[in-house]
Short mmCIF file of C-alpha atoms in Angstrom, two decimals:
data_model
loop_
_atom_site.label_atom_id
_atom_site.label_comp_id
_atom_site.label_asym_id
_atom_site.label_seq_id
_atom_site.Cartn_x
_atom_site.Cartn_y
_atom_site.Cartn_z
CA MET A 692 -7.45 -8.15 -29.60
CA ARG A 693 -8.41 -5.26 -27.34
CA ASP A 694 -7.56 -1.62 -27.91
CA LEU A 695 -6.46 -1.24 -24.31
CA ILE A 696 -5.83 -3.40 -21.27
CA ILE A 697 -5.49 -1.66 -17.94
CA ILE A 698 -3.81 -3.57 -15.12
CA GLY A 699 -5.09 -2.24 -11.82
CA SER A 700 -8.58 -1.02 -10.91
CA GLY A 701 -7.54 1.64 -8.42
CA PRO A 702 -8.18 5.36 -8.81
CA ALA A 703 -5.73 5.67 -11.75
CA GLY A 704 -6.87 2.55 -13.60
CA LEU A 705 -10.61 3.16 -13.21
CA THR A 706 -10.39 6.84 -14.16
CA ALA A 707 -8.34 5.90 -17.22
CA ALA A 708 -10.87 3.21 -18.13
CA ILE A 709 -13.78 5.63 -17.86
CA THR A 710 -12.04 8.31 -19.94
CA ALA A 711 -10.88 5.86 -22.61
CA ALA A 712 -14.35 4.30 -22.81
CA GLU A 713 -15.85 7.76 -23.34
CA HIS A 714 -13.55 8.01 -26.37
CA GLY A 715 -14.81 4.75 -27.80
CA LEU A 716 -11.92 2.39 -27.00
CA ASP A 717 -12.49 -1.33 -26.40
CA ILE A 718 -11.08 -1.91 -22.92
CA LEU A 719 -10.41 -4.69 -20.44
CA VAL A 720 -9.52 -3.88 -16.83
CA ILE A 721 -7.77 -6.57 -14.76
CA ASP A 722 -7.20 -6.56 -11.01
CA GLU A 723 -6.16 -9.31 -8.62
CA TYR A 724 -8.17 -7.91 -5.71
CA LEU A 725 -11.75 -8.97 -5.02
CA LYS A 726 -13.21 -5.46 -5.25
CA PRO A 727 -12.52 -2.55 -7.59
CA GLY A 728 -10.97 0.58 -6.05
CA GLY A 729 -7.46 -0.54 -5.19
CA ARG A 730 -6.03 1.12 -2.11
CA LEU A 731 -8.53 3.92 -2.43
CA LEU A 732 -10.92 1.49 -0.72
CA GLY A 733 -9.30 1.83 2.69
CA GLN A 734 -8.88 5.61 2.73
CA LEU A 735 -10.82 7.62 5.26
CA TYR A 736 -9.88 11.07 6.46
CA GLU A 737 -11.41 14.43 7.18
CA GLU A 738 -10.47 17.13 4.70
CA PRO A 739 -9.97 20.75 5.71
CA GLY A 740 -13.50 22.12 5.71
CA GLY A 741 -14.96 19.09 7.41
CA ASN A 742 -15.81 16.78 4.49
CA TRP A 743 -14.83 13.15 4.84
CA TRP A 744 -12.85 11.53 2.06
CA ASN A 745 -14.47 8.10 2.11
CA GLY A 746 -12.52 5.72 -0.12
CA ILE A 747 -15.28 3.11 -0.23
CA GLU A 748 -17.75 5.71 -1.46
CA GLU A 749 -15.25 7.12 -4.01
CA SER A 750 -14.50 3.60 -5.27
CA ARG A 751 -18.19 2.87 -5.58
CA LYS A 752 -18.68 6.06 -7.64
CA LEU A 753 -15.83 5.13 -10.00
CA ALA A 754 -17.00 1.52 -10.36
CA GLY A 755 -20.57 2.76 -10.92
CA ARG A 756 -19.50 5.06 -13.75
CA ALA A 757 -17.41 2.26 -15.22
CA SER A 758 -20.31 -0.19 -15.19
CA SER A 759 -22.72 2.37 -16.69
CA LEU A 760 -20.26 2.60 -19.60
CA GLY A 761 -20.37 -1.19 -19.88
CA LEU A 762 -16.70 -1.62 -19.01
CA ASP A 763 -15.32 -5.14 -18.72
CA ILE A 764 -13.62 -5.30 -15.29
CA ARG A 765 -12.28 -8.68 -14.25
CA LEU A 766 -11.34 -9.13 -10.61
CA GLY A 767 -9.38 -11.86 -8.88
CA ILE A 768 -7.00 -12.21 -11.84
CA SER A 769 -3.24 -12.04 -11.29
CA VAL A 770 -0.90 -11.02 -14.12
CA HIS A 771 2.47 -12.71 -13.93
CA ASN A 772 4.09 -11.69 -17.22
CA ILE A 773 3.73 -9.24 -20.06
CA GLU A 774 5.56 -9.19 -23.37
CA GLN A 775 5.44 -7.25 -26.61
CA ILE A 776 5.27 -9.37 -29.75
CA ASP A 777 4.80 -8.00 -33.29
CA GLY A 778 3.53 -4.66 -32.08
CA SER A 779 0.95 -5.97 -29.65
CA TRP A 780 1.10 -6.71 -25.94
CA LEU A 781 0.48 -10.15 -24.47
CA VAL A 782 -0.76 -10.11 -20.89
CA HIS A 783 -0.24 -13.48 -19.24
CA ALA A 784 -2.66 -13.98 -16.37
CA ASP A 785 -3.20 -17.04 -14.20
CA CYS A 786 -6.33 -18.00 -16.16
CA GLU A 787 -5.54 -17.03 -19.74
CA THR A 788 -3.45 -14.76 -21.98
CA PHE A 789 -4.96 -11.50 -23.23
CA GLU A 790 -3.83 -9.52 -26.26
CA THR A 791 -4.00 -5.75 -26.65
CA LYS A 792 -2.65 -2.91 -28.77
CA SER A 793 -2.07 -0.62 -25.79
CA LEU A 794 -1.29 -1.47 -22.20
CA LEU A 795 -1.66 0.79 -19.19
CA LEU A 796 0.07 -0.25 -15.98
CA ALA A 797 -1.72 1.20 -12.97
CA THR A 798 -0.47 -1.24 -10.38
CA GLY A 799 -0.09 1.24 -7.53
CA ALA A 800 2.27 0.93 -4.61
CA ALA A 801 3.49 -1.60 -2.09
CA GLU A 802 4.57 -1.11 1.50
CA ALA A 803 8.22 -1.48 2.43
CA PRO A 804 8.61 -3.84 5.37
CA VAL A 805 10.91 -3.11 8.32
CA ALA A 806 12.61 -6.22 9.68
CA ILE A 807 12.46 -6.24 13.47
CA PRO A 808 13.02 -9.32 15.68
CA GLY A 809 9.63 -11.01 16.08
CA TRP A 810 8.12 -9.54 12.92
CA THR A 811 6.94 -12.89 11.53
CA LEU A 812 4.62 -13.51 14.51
CA PRO A 813 0.91 -13.65 13.68
CA GLY A 814 -0.50 -10.25 14.64
CA VAL A 815 2.32 -8.31 12.97
CA MET A 816 1.09 -6.68 9.77
CA SER A 817 1.78 -3.75 7.51
CA VAL A 818 -0.08 -0.62 8.55
CA GLY A 819 -2.04 -0.81 5.29
CA ALA A 820 -3.17 -4.31 6.23
CA ALA A 821 -4.73 -2.96 9.42
CA GLN A 822 -6.39 -0.20 7.41
CA VAL A 823 -7.95 -2.64 4.95
CA MET A 824 -9.08 -5.02 7.72
CA THR A 825 -10.70 -2.15 9.62
CA ASN A 826 -12.27 0.03 6.94
CA VAL A 827 -12.90 -2.40 4.07
CA HIS A 828 -13.60 -5.73 5.79
CA ARG A 829 -14.81 -4.20 9.04
CA VAL A 830 -12.82 -6.59 11.24
CA LYS A 831 -10.66 -5.14 14.00
CA PRO A 832 -7.01 -6.07 13.53
CA GLY A 833 -6.91 -6.52 17.32
CA GLN A 834 -7.84 -4.80 20.54
CA ARG A 835 -4.64 -2.84 21.18
CA GLY A 836 -1.90 -2.14 18.70
CA VAL A 837 1.51 -0.53 18.43
CA ILE A 838 2.50 1.17 15.18
CA ILE A 839 6.19 1.08 14.22
CA GLY A 840 7.21 3.94 11.95
CA VAL A 841 6.16 7.56 12.21
CA ASN A 842 5.11 8.97 8.84
CA VAL A 843 2.13 10.38 6.95
CA LEU A 844 0.59 6.99 6.25
CA SER A 845 0.96 5.66 9.78
CA SER A 846 -0.45 8.85 11.33
CA ALA A 847 -3.46 8.76 9.01
CA ILE A 848 -4.15 5.09 9.72
CA ALA A 849 -3.65 5.52 13.48
CA MET A 850 -6.47 8.05 13.32
CA GLU A 851 -8.63 5.63 11.30
CA LEU A 852 -8.06 2.88 13.88
CA LYS A 853 -9.06 5.24 16.63
CA ILE A 854 -12.28 6.18 14.80
CA ALA A 855 -13.11 2.46 14.61
CA ASP A 856 -12.55 2.16 18.35
CA VAL A 857 -9.31 0.20 18.08
CA GLU A 858 -6.80 1.29 20.71
CA VAL A 859 -3.38 2.41 19.50
CA ALA A 860 -1.04 2.18 22.49
CA ALA A 861 1.80 4.04 20.76
CA ILE A 862 3.33 5.09 17.49
CA ALA A 863 7.09 4.64 17.84
CA LEU A 864 10.20 4.56 15.69
CA PRO A 865 11.80 1.39 14.40
CA LYS A 866 15.17 0.36 15.78
CA THR A 867 17.99 1.71 13.60
CA ASN A 868 19.42 -0.81 11.18
CA GLN A 869 21.54 -0.65 8.06
CA VAL A 870 18.63 0.02 5.74
CA ASN A 871 16.02 2.15 7.49
CA GLY A 872 18.26 5.24 7.91
CA LYS A 873 16.15 8.36 8.24
CA ALA A 874 13.03 6.50 9.40
CA ALA A 875 14.83 5.57 12.66
CA ASN A 876 16.39 8.99 13.24
CA PRO A 877 14.26 11.10 15.60
CA SER A 878 15.49 14.43 14.21
CA GLU A 879 14.81 13.46 10.61
CA VAL A 880 11.38 12.08 11.45
CA MET A 881 10.47 15.24 13.33
CA ASN A 882 11.45 17.33 10.30
CA ALA A 883 9.34 15.19 8.03
CA LEU A 884 6.38 15.35 10.42
CA LEU A 885 6.47 19.10 10.63
CA HIS A 886 6.12 19.21 6.90
CA VAL A 887 2.73 17.59 7.32
CA SER A 888 1.91 19.84 10.24
CA HIS A 889 -1.55 20.52 8.84
CA MET A 890 -2.30 16.88 9.63
CA ALA A 891 -0.47 16.72 12.92
CA PRO A 892 -2.15 17.71 16.16
CA SER A 893 -1.68 21.20 17.51
CA PRO A 894 0.69 20.41 20.42
CA LEU A 895 3.27 18.95 18.05
CA VAL A 896 2.93 21.81 15.61
CA LYS A 897 3.07 24.42 18.35
CA MET A 898 6.17 22.87 19.77
CA GLY A 899 7.64 22.31 16.34
CA SER A 900 7.13 25.76 14.91
CA LYS A 901 8.88 27.29 17.91
CA LEU A 902 11.78 24.90 17.75
CA MET A 903 12.31 24.27 14.09
CA THR A 904 13.71 27.66 13.09
CA ASN A 905 17.33 26.53 12.79
CA ASP A 906 19.47 23.42 13.11
CA PHE A 907 20.50 24.12 16.68
CA MET A 908 16.90 24.55 17.74
CA LYS A 909 15.93 21.43 15.82
CA ARG A 910 18.44 19.41 17.82
CA MET A 911 17.12 21.02 20.99
CA GLY A 912 13.59 20.23 19.89
CA ILE A 913 14.21 16.54 19.59
CA THR A 914 16.35 16.52 22.74
CA LEU A 915 13.54 18.11 24.70
CA TYR A 916 10.87 15.97 23.03
CA PRO A 917 8.94 14.24 25.84
CA LYS A 918 10.17 10.66 26.32
CA ASN A 919 6.60 9.38 26.55
CA GLY A 920 5.66 11.16 23.37
CA VAL A 921 3.34 13.94 22.35
CA ARG A 922 -0.28 12.93 22.12
CA MET A 923 -1.83 13.09 18.68
CA TRP A 924 -5.57 12.37 18.77
CA ASP A 925 -4.78 10.95 22.21
CA ILE A 926 -2.25 8.49 20.74
CA PRO A 927 1.31 8.89 22.09
CA VAL A 928 3.69 9.65 19.22
CA MET A 929 7.06 8.54 20.54
CA LEU A 930 9.94 10.07 18.64
CA ARG A 931 12.41 9.23 21.39
CA LYS A 932 11.49 5.57 21.71
CA ALA A 933 12.10 2.75 19.27
CA VAL A 934 10.65 -0.73 19.13
CA ILE A 935 13.60 -3.08 19.42
CA ARG A 936 11.70 -6.37 19.56
CA ILE A 937 8.20 -7.75 19.05
CA GLU A 938 7.32 -10.17 21.85
CA GLY A 939 5.20 -13.33 21.81
CA THR A 940 5.40 -17.10 21.33
CA ASP A 941 2.46 -18.08 19.13
CA GLN A 942 1.28 -14.56 18.37
CA VAL A 943 1.96 -10.95 19.33
CA GLU A 944 1.85 -10.29 23.08
CA GLY A 945 3.71 -6.98 23.25
CA VAL A 946 6.71 -4.97 22.14
CA THR A 947 9.94 -3.96 23.83
CA LEU A 948 10.65 -0.25 23.56
CA ALA A 949 13.90 1.54 24.33
CA THR A 950 14.71 5.24 24.60
CA VAL A 951 16.95 6.50 21.80
CA THR A 952 19.26 9.47 21.41
CA ALA A 953 18.46 12.32 19.01
CA GLU A 954 20.38 10.33 16.38
CA GLY A 955 18.43 7.12 17.04
CA LYS A 956 21.01 5.20 19.13
CA ILE A 957 19.54 3.00 21.83
CA ILE A 958 20.26 4.09 25.39
CA PRO A 959 21.11 0.88 27.31
CA GLY A 960 19.01 0.11 30.37
CA THR A 961 15.92 1.95 29.11
CA GLU A 962 14.06 -1.10 27.77
CA GLU A 963 10.41 -1.52 28.74
CA VAL A 964 7.71 -3.91 27.57
CA ILE A 965 4.21 -2.78 26.68
CA GLY A 966 1.38 -5.18 25.97
CA CYS A 967 -0.56 -5.33 22.71
CA ASP A 968 -2.19 -7.97 20.52
CA PHE A 969 -1.21 -6.54 17.16
CA VAL A 970 1.66 -4.56 15.66
CA CYS A 971 1.64 -2.48 12.48
CA ILE A 972 4.82 -1.91 10.52
CA ALA A 973 4.87 1.35 8.56
CA GLY A 974 7.97 1.34 6.38
CA GLY A 975 6.58 3.69 3.75
CA LEU A 976 5.27 3.10 0.24
CA TYR A 977 7.18 2.38 -2.95
CA PRO A 978 5.97 2.17 -6.56
CA LEU A 979 4.89 -1.37 -7.48
CA ALA A 980 6.59 -1.53 -10.85
CA GLU A 981 7.58 -5.18 -11.42
CA LEU A 982 5.42 -5.50 -14.54
CA ALA A 983 7.09 -2.46 -16.13
CA ALA A 984 10.48 -3.99 -15.30
CA LEU A 985 9.55 -7.06 -17.37
CA THR A 986 9.25 -4.92 -20.50
CA GLY A 987 12.77 -3.48 -20.48
CA CYS A 988 11.41 0.02 -19.81
CA PRO A 989 14.22 2.19 -18.37
CA PHE A 990 13.97 2.89 -14.62
CA TYR A 991 15.30 5.68 -12.43
CA HIS A 992 15.63 5.75 -8.65
CA ILE A 993 14.10 8.94 -7.35
CA ASP A 994 13.86 9.24 -3.56
CA GLU A 995 11.17 11.92 -3.73
CA LEU A 996 8.91 9.56 -5.70
CA GLY A 997 9.41 6.65 -3.32
CA GLY A 998 11.95 4.51 -5.21
CA PHE A 999 12.46 3.10 -8.69
CA VAL A 1000 9.99 4.44 -11.24
CA PRO A 1001 9.62 3.56 -14.92
CA LEU A 1002 10.64 6.38 -17.26
CA HIS A 1003 7.58 8.24 -18.53
CA SER A 1004 6.52 11.54 -19.99
CA GLU A 1005 4.18 14.10 -18.47
CA ASP A 1006 1.38 12.60 -20.53
CA MET A 1007 2.11 9.12 -19.13
CA ARG A 1008 3.80 7.55 -22.15
CA THR A 1009 6.78 5.25 -21.61
CA PRO A 1010 9.55 4.95 -24.21
CA LEU A 1011 7.98 1.65 -25.34
CA ASP A 1012 5.32 1.76 -28.05
CA GLY A 1013 1.87 1.23 -26.63
CA LEU A 1014 2.98 1.11 -22.98
CA TYR A 1015 1.66 3.69 -20.53
CA VAL A 1016 1.74 4.18 -16.76
CA ALA A 1017 -0.46 6.06 -14.27
CA GLY A 1018 -0.92 6.31 -10.53
CA ASN A 1019 1.53 5.30 -7.82
CA ILE A 1020 3.64 3.19 -10.19
CA THR A 1021 4.96 6.61 -11.31
CA GLY A 1022 5.66 7.86 -7.75
CA ILE A 1023 3.94 7.90 -4.38
CA GLU A 1024 1.12 10.44 -4.19
CA GLY A 1025 -2.53 10.64 -3.19
CA ALA A 1026 -5.54 9.15 -4.96
CA LYS A 1027 -6.63 12.44 -6.54
CA VAL A 1028 -3.30 12.82 -8.33
CA ALA A 1029 -3.61 9.20 -9.46
CA MET A 1030 -7.03 9.95 -10.94
CA SER A 1031 -5.77 12.94 -12.89
CA GLN A 1032 -2.85 10.84 -14.16
CA GLY A 1033 -5.31 8.14 -15.22
CA LYS A 1034 -7.34 10.64 -17.17
CA THR A 1035 -4.21 12.01 -18.87
CA ALA A 1036 -2.98 8.54 -19.78
CA ALA A 1037 -6.35 7.70 -21.32
CA LEU A 1038 -6.33 10.86 -23.45
CA ALA A 1039 -2.78 10.09 -24.66
CA ILE A 1040 -3.82 6.52 -25.47
CA ALA A 1041 -6.98 7.64 -27.30
CA LYS A 1042 -4.86 10.10 -29.30
CA ASP A 1043 -2.37 7.37 -30.19
CA HIS A 1044 -5.33 5.29 -31.37
CA GLY A 1045 -6.21 8.04 -33.85
CA GLN A 1046 -9.06 9.53 -31.82
CA ASP A 1047 -9.62 13.23 -32.23
CA ILE A 1048 -8.00 14.55 -29.04
CA ALA A 1049 -6.95 18.19 -29.22
CA ASP A 1050 -3.40 18.91 -28.07
CA THR A 1051 -4.91 21.51 -25.77
CA SER A 1052 -7.08 18.99 -23.94
CA LEU A 1053 -4.07 16.76 -23.36
CA SER A 1054 -1.95 19.64 -22.10
CA GLU A 1055 -4.85 20.79 -19.93
CA ALA A 1056 -5.00 17.29 -18.40
CA VAL A 1057 -1.26 17.46 -17.70
CA ARG A 1058 -1.75 20.85 -16.04
CA GLN A 1059 -4.51 19.39 -13.92
CA ILE A 1060 -2.11 16.79 -12.52
CA SER A 1061 0.08 19.63 -11.23
CA SER A 1062 -2.79 21.63 -9.78
CA THR A 1063 -4.23 18.54 -8.09
CA ARG A 1064 -0.77 17.95 -6.60
CA SER A 1065 -0.55 21.53 -5.27
CA ASP A 1066 -3.99 21.21 -3.66
CA ALA A 1067 -3.33 17.76 -2.18
CA HIS A 1068 -4.28 17.34 1.45
CA ILE A 1069 -1.79 14.51 1.98
CA GLN A 1070 1.71 14.72 0.56
CA PHE A 1071 3.90 11.66 1.06
CA HIS A 1072 7.16 13.40 0.25
CA SER A 1073 7.78 17.11 0.74
CA GLU A 1074 9.88 17.33 -2.44
CA VAL A 1075 7.59 15.39 -4.76
CA GLU A 1076 7.56 18.22 -7.32
CA ALA A 1077 11.36 18.19 -7.48
CA GLY A 1078 11.17 14.43 -8.01
CA ARG A 1079 8.75 14.89 -10.90
CA ARG A 1080 11.10 17.49 -12.46
CA LYS A 1081 14.05 15.10 -12.19
CA LEU A 1082 12.12 12.41 -14.02
CA GLN A 1083 11.03 14.90 -16.68
CA GLU A 1084 14.71 15.77 -17.25
CA TYR A 1085 15.52 12.07 -17.69
CA TRP A 1086 12.64 11.85 -20.16
CA GLU A 1087 13.97 14.81 -22.16
CA GLN A 1088 17.49 13.36 -22.16
CA HIS A 1089 16.07 10.06 -23.36
CA ALA A 1090 14.04 11.75 -26.10
CA ALA A 1091 17.12 13.76 -27.22
CA GLY A 1092 19.16 10.55 -27.27
CA MET A 1093 16.53 8.88 -29.43
CA ARG A 1094 16.58 11.82 -31.85
CA ASN A 1095 20.38 11.52 -32.14
CA VAL A 1096 20.06 7.84 -32.93
CA MET A 1097 17.50 8.63 -35.63
CA VAL A 1098 19.86 11.20 -37.23
CA MET B 475 -9.84 -11.15 20.73
CA THR B 476 -10.77 -9.43 17.49
CA GLU B 477 -14.30 -8.51 16.52
CA ARG B 478 -16.36 -7.07 13.70
CA ILE B 479 -16.95 -3.35 13.46
CA LEU B 480 -20.75 -3.40 13.19
CA ASP B 481 -21.33 0.30 13.61
CA HIS B 482 -18.72 2.75 12.37
CA PRO B 483 -19.01 6.46 13.18
CA VAL B 484 -18.23 7.50 9.58
CA LEU B 485 -18.78 4.41 7.45
CA GLY B 486 -22.09 3.56 9.10
CA VAL B 487 -23.76 0.27 9.94
CA LEU B 488 -22.32 -2.93 8.46
CA GLU B 489 -24.97 -4.21 6.10
CA PRO B 490 -26.10 -7.75 6.84
CA ASP B 491 -24.71 -10.29 4.39
CA GLN B 492 -25.30 -13.94 3.70
CA THR B 493 -23.49 -16.20 6.16
CA VAL B 494 -21.40 -19.07 4.83
CA THR B 495 -19.93 -22.03 6.66
CA PHE B 496 -16.44 -23.30 5.90
CA THR B 497 -13.78 -25.37 7.59
CA PHE B 498 -10.24 -24.39 8.55
CA ASN B 499 -7.90 -27.15 9.74
CA GLY B 500 -10.96 -29.36 10.24
CA MET B 501 -12.87 -26.90 12.45
CA LYS B 502 -16.14 -25.29 11.34
CA TYR B 503 -16.39 -21.48 11.08
CA GLU B 504 -18.84 -18.93 9.76
CA GLY B 505 -18.03 -15.94 7.58
CA ARG B 506 -19.73 -13.26 5.53
CA CYS B 507 -20.18 -14.48 1.96
CA GLY B 508 -17.55 -12.94 -0.31
CA GLU B 509 -15.26 -11.54 2.36
CA PRO B 510 -11.64 -12.72 2.16
CA ILE B 511 -10.78 -15.92 4.00
CA ALA B 512 -8.29 -13.97 6.14
CA ALA B 513 -10.98 -11.54 7.32
CA ALA B 514 -13.44 -14.32 8.12
CA LEU B 515 -10.80 -16.14 10.15
CA LEU B 516 -9.62 -13.02 11.96
CA ALA B 517 -13.22 -12.21 12.88
CA ALA B 518 -13.36 -15.72 14.36
CA GLY B 519 -10.23 -14.97 16.39
CA ILE B 520 -7.84 -16.95 14.17
CA ARG B 521 -4.53 -15.21 13.45
CA THR B 522 -2.32 -18.17 12.60
CA LEU B 523 -2.97 -19.22 9.00
CA ARG B 524 -0.08 -21.63 8.50
CA HIS B 525 3.26 -22.77 9.86
CA HIS B 526 6.42 -22.03 7.93
CA GLU B 527 7.46 -24.79 5.51
CA GLU B 528 11.01 -24.96 6.83
CA SER B 529 11.05 -23.62 10.40
CA GLY B 530 7.51 -24.55 11.45
CA THR B 531 6.97 -21.13 13.07
CA PRO B 532 3.45 -19.64 12.96
CA ARG B 533 2.46 -17.07 10.29
CA GLY B 534 -0.55 -14.85 9.65
CA ILE B 535 -1.43 -12.06 7.27
CA TYR B 536 1.23 -9.42 6.65
CA CYS B 537 0.30 -7.08 3.77
CA ASN B 538 -3.36 -8.18 3.43
CA ILE B 539 -3.50 -7.09 -0.25
CA GLY B 540 -1.84 -9.95 -2.10
CA HIS B 541 1.77 -8.77 -2.35
CA CYS B 542 3.62 -10.78 0.29
CA PHE B 543 2.13 -14.30 0.10
CA GLU B 544 2.55 -14.72 3.88
CA CYS B 545 -1.12 -15.79 4.14
CA ARG B 546 -0.89 -18.68 1.68
CA VAL B 547 -3.20 -21.57 2.55
CA GLU B 548 -4.65 -24.64 0.84
CA VAL B 549 -8.20 -24.11 -0.44
CA ASP B 550 -10.23 -27.09 -1.72
CA GLY B 551 -7.01 -28.91 -2.50
CA HIS B 552 -5.23 -26.00 -4.22
CA GLN B 553 -1.98 -24.96 -2.54
CA GLY B 554 -0.51 -21.47 -2.29
CA VAL B 555 -3.84 -19.62 -2.30
CA ARG B 556 -3.72 -16.15 -0.74
CA ALA B 557 -6.21 -15.96 2.13
CA CYS B 558 -6.28 -12.15 1.91
CA LEU B 559 -7.51 -12.12 -1.72
CA THR B 560 -9.74 -15.16 -1.89
CA PRO B 561 -13.46 -14.75 -1.12
CA VAL B 562 -14.80 -17.26 1.36
CA ARG B 563 -17.56 -19.50 -0.04
CA GLU B 564 -20.04 -21.98 1.37
CA GLY B 565 -18.46 -25.36 2.08
CA MET B 566 -14.85 -24.29 1.45
CA VAL B 567 -12.24 -26.60 2.90
CA ILE B 568 -9.22 -24.59 3.99
CA ASN B 569 -6.03 -25.90 5.52
CA GLY B 570 -3.00 -24.04 6.78
CA GLY B 571 0.22 -25.69 5.68
CA GLY B 572 2.86 -26.96 8.10
CA ALA B 573 6.56 -27.77 8.14
CA LEU B 574 7.65 -29.94 5.22
CA PRO B 575 10.12 -32.81 5.49
CA SER B 576 13.76 -31.79 5.13
CA PRO B 577 15.48 -35.16 4.66
CA VAL B 578 18.74 -33.72 3.26
CA ARG B 579 19.21 -31.35 6.17
CA ASP B 580 18.28 -34.04 8.66
CA TRP B 581 20.77 -36.42 7.06
CA ARG B 582 23.52 -33.77 7.15
CA LYS B 583 23.05 -33.26 10.90
CA ASP B 584 24.24 -36.80 11.59
CA ASN B 585 26.43 -37.51 8.62
CA ALA B 586 28.15 -34.38 7.35
#
C-alpha cells in the first residue's frame, strides 16, 4: 500500500508529488495522458514584462524535479472508480487496482461544449483541442479557423494560433440557446472582456473604458460596436455576430454568421457564410470532478469557480478521511494557483501522515495560494475570490455541523 | 490541408523524431514515434476518424485530451481506443468504426 496516490500529473499533481516526496512519502502518480504536465503543456503566452510562459518548458521542469526525486509517474492509465474500504483507498484503473492511505485528486478541468448545428463534423473541436494540436503536437488544426465563444481562454488560444501561423478568420459569439445564456449575450460578453482588459488589445480597451462607465453607456457601447468586430492581434472579435450553423458535408467548409442585437437575438436577413476548414468551440472550463463524486464527497455549485466543486478546506482537505483535492478540480484558475494548491495539499497530507510540518508552514502555503491568485496574469472569472469565500463558508458550516453531531 | 509546425517563433524548431509506419483503414501512413494517433493522422490530412455507430455520419477529434471519446478507433483489434491519447507505434493497424446494424429499428420501419 502506498502512502499517497495522486491522480493527475498537471501543475497541481506534480507540485504536490514533489513536495510530498521531499517529506518522505511513498507516492504513485497516475495520469491518462501520454505526457506529464496536464493542460499546462499547451499554455503559451507573454507575461507583462515580456517573459513567455511556456507550458512545455514548465512541464519539463516539474517532470525533471519529479524524476530526480525518483517519483513513480505512470502515464496512459485511466482511473474509472475509487472507493474507500477499511480506511484505505482503492483506485481502480484499467490495468490494475492500486491501494493507498491518502488520495489526492488533481484531475483538472474539462471544456463545456456548445451545441450548434453542424458541430459533429470533423474539423469542429474544442478550443483546447486546437491548442494542444498546435503547441504540444505541432500539427496545425487547419489552415483557417473560426472560434465560437469570446472569453479569456479563446482569446489566449486565438493568439497562440496566430503565433503558429494559423489564420483565425473570426472570433464570434455562439447562437443563443436555452443553456448558454451570458456567453451569447453581447453586452455580458463585453463586460467580461473588459475585466481582462490587460489581455485585450488597446482598441477594445480604449473603446471600452470610455463606454463602460454606466449601464446606459454599456448598452450604447455594444450598440455601437462595429458589426465586423474590433481587431485583436489582427483577428476580428465579433461581439455583434453569432455563428448559427457550421457548414460542410464530410468535414467543415465554413460557418454561417448572423448579426445579433445587443441582447443576442438574431436579426433576420443578416446571414452570411464565411469559409474555414476548422472551427473551435470555446464554451468555458468546468472542474473535472467525477472521481470526487464517486466518493460521496459533498458538492456545491459555485458559478465563480466554474461549476460544481467538491467541498474542501483552505488546506485542500475534503470531509472524507484521506481524500484531498488540488488544482482546477477545486475551481477554474491558472496553473500557478494550481501549483500553490498542490504544494499546500502535499503539506496537509504529510502532516496527516505524522510528518513534522509546522502549522505556520501550512498556513504560509495557504497564504501563498491567495497571493498567487492576486498576482495572476489570467483570471477566468472576475469574482473568483468571492467564489472561494463562499466555499470556505460552506466548509465552516459543514465543520460546525460535524461538531454538533459529535456533541 | 493541415501541416506540421516545423519552426515555431517561440517554441523553436521541431526536433526530429523517429518515423513510424502504420495503417489506417488499410492505407499506409507515417507518423512521429510516440505522437498520438490523432495527431499523426491530422498531419497526414485525415480528419475523419470514424463514422457514427448509429447514424453513420463522420466524426473526428473533439476535445483531443481524452474526455469526450469522439475519436474512438480500433487499434490492433481493440475497440474504443482514444486516438487522441494513444501513441502511434510501428506497424499499428488502426481502423475507424462505421455504422452498426440496427435490425430492430429496420424491422420497426416496415412492421410497427
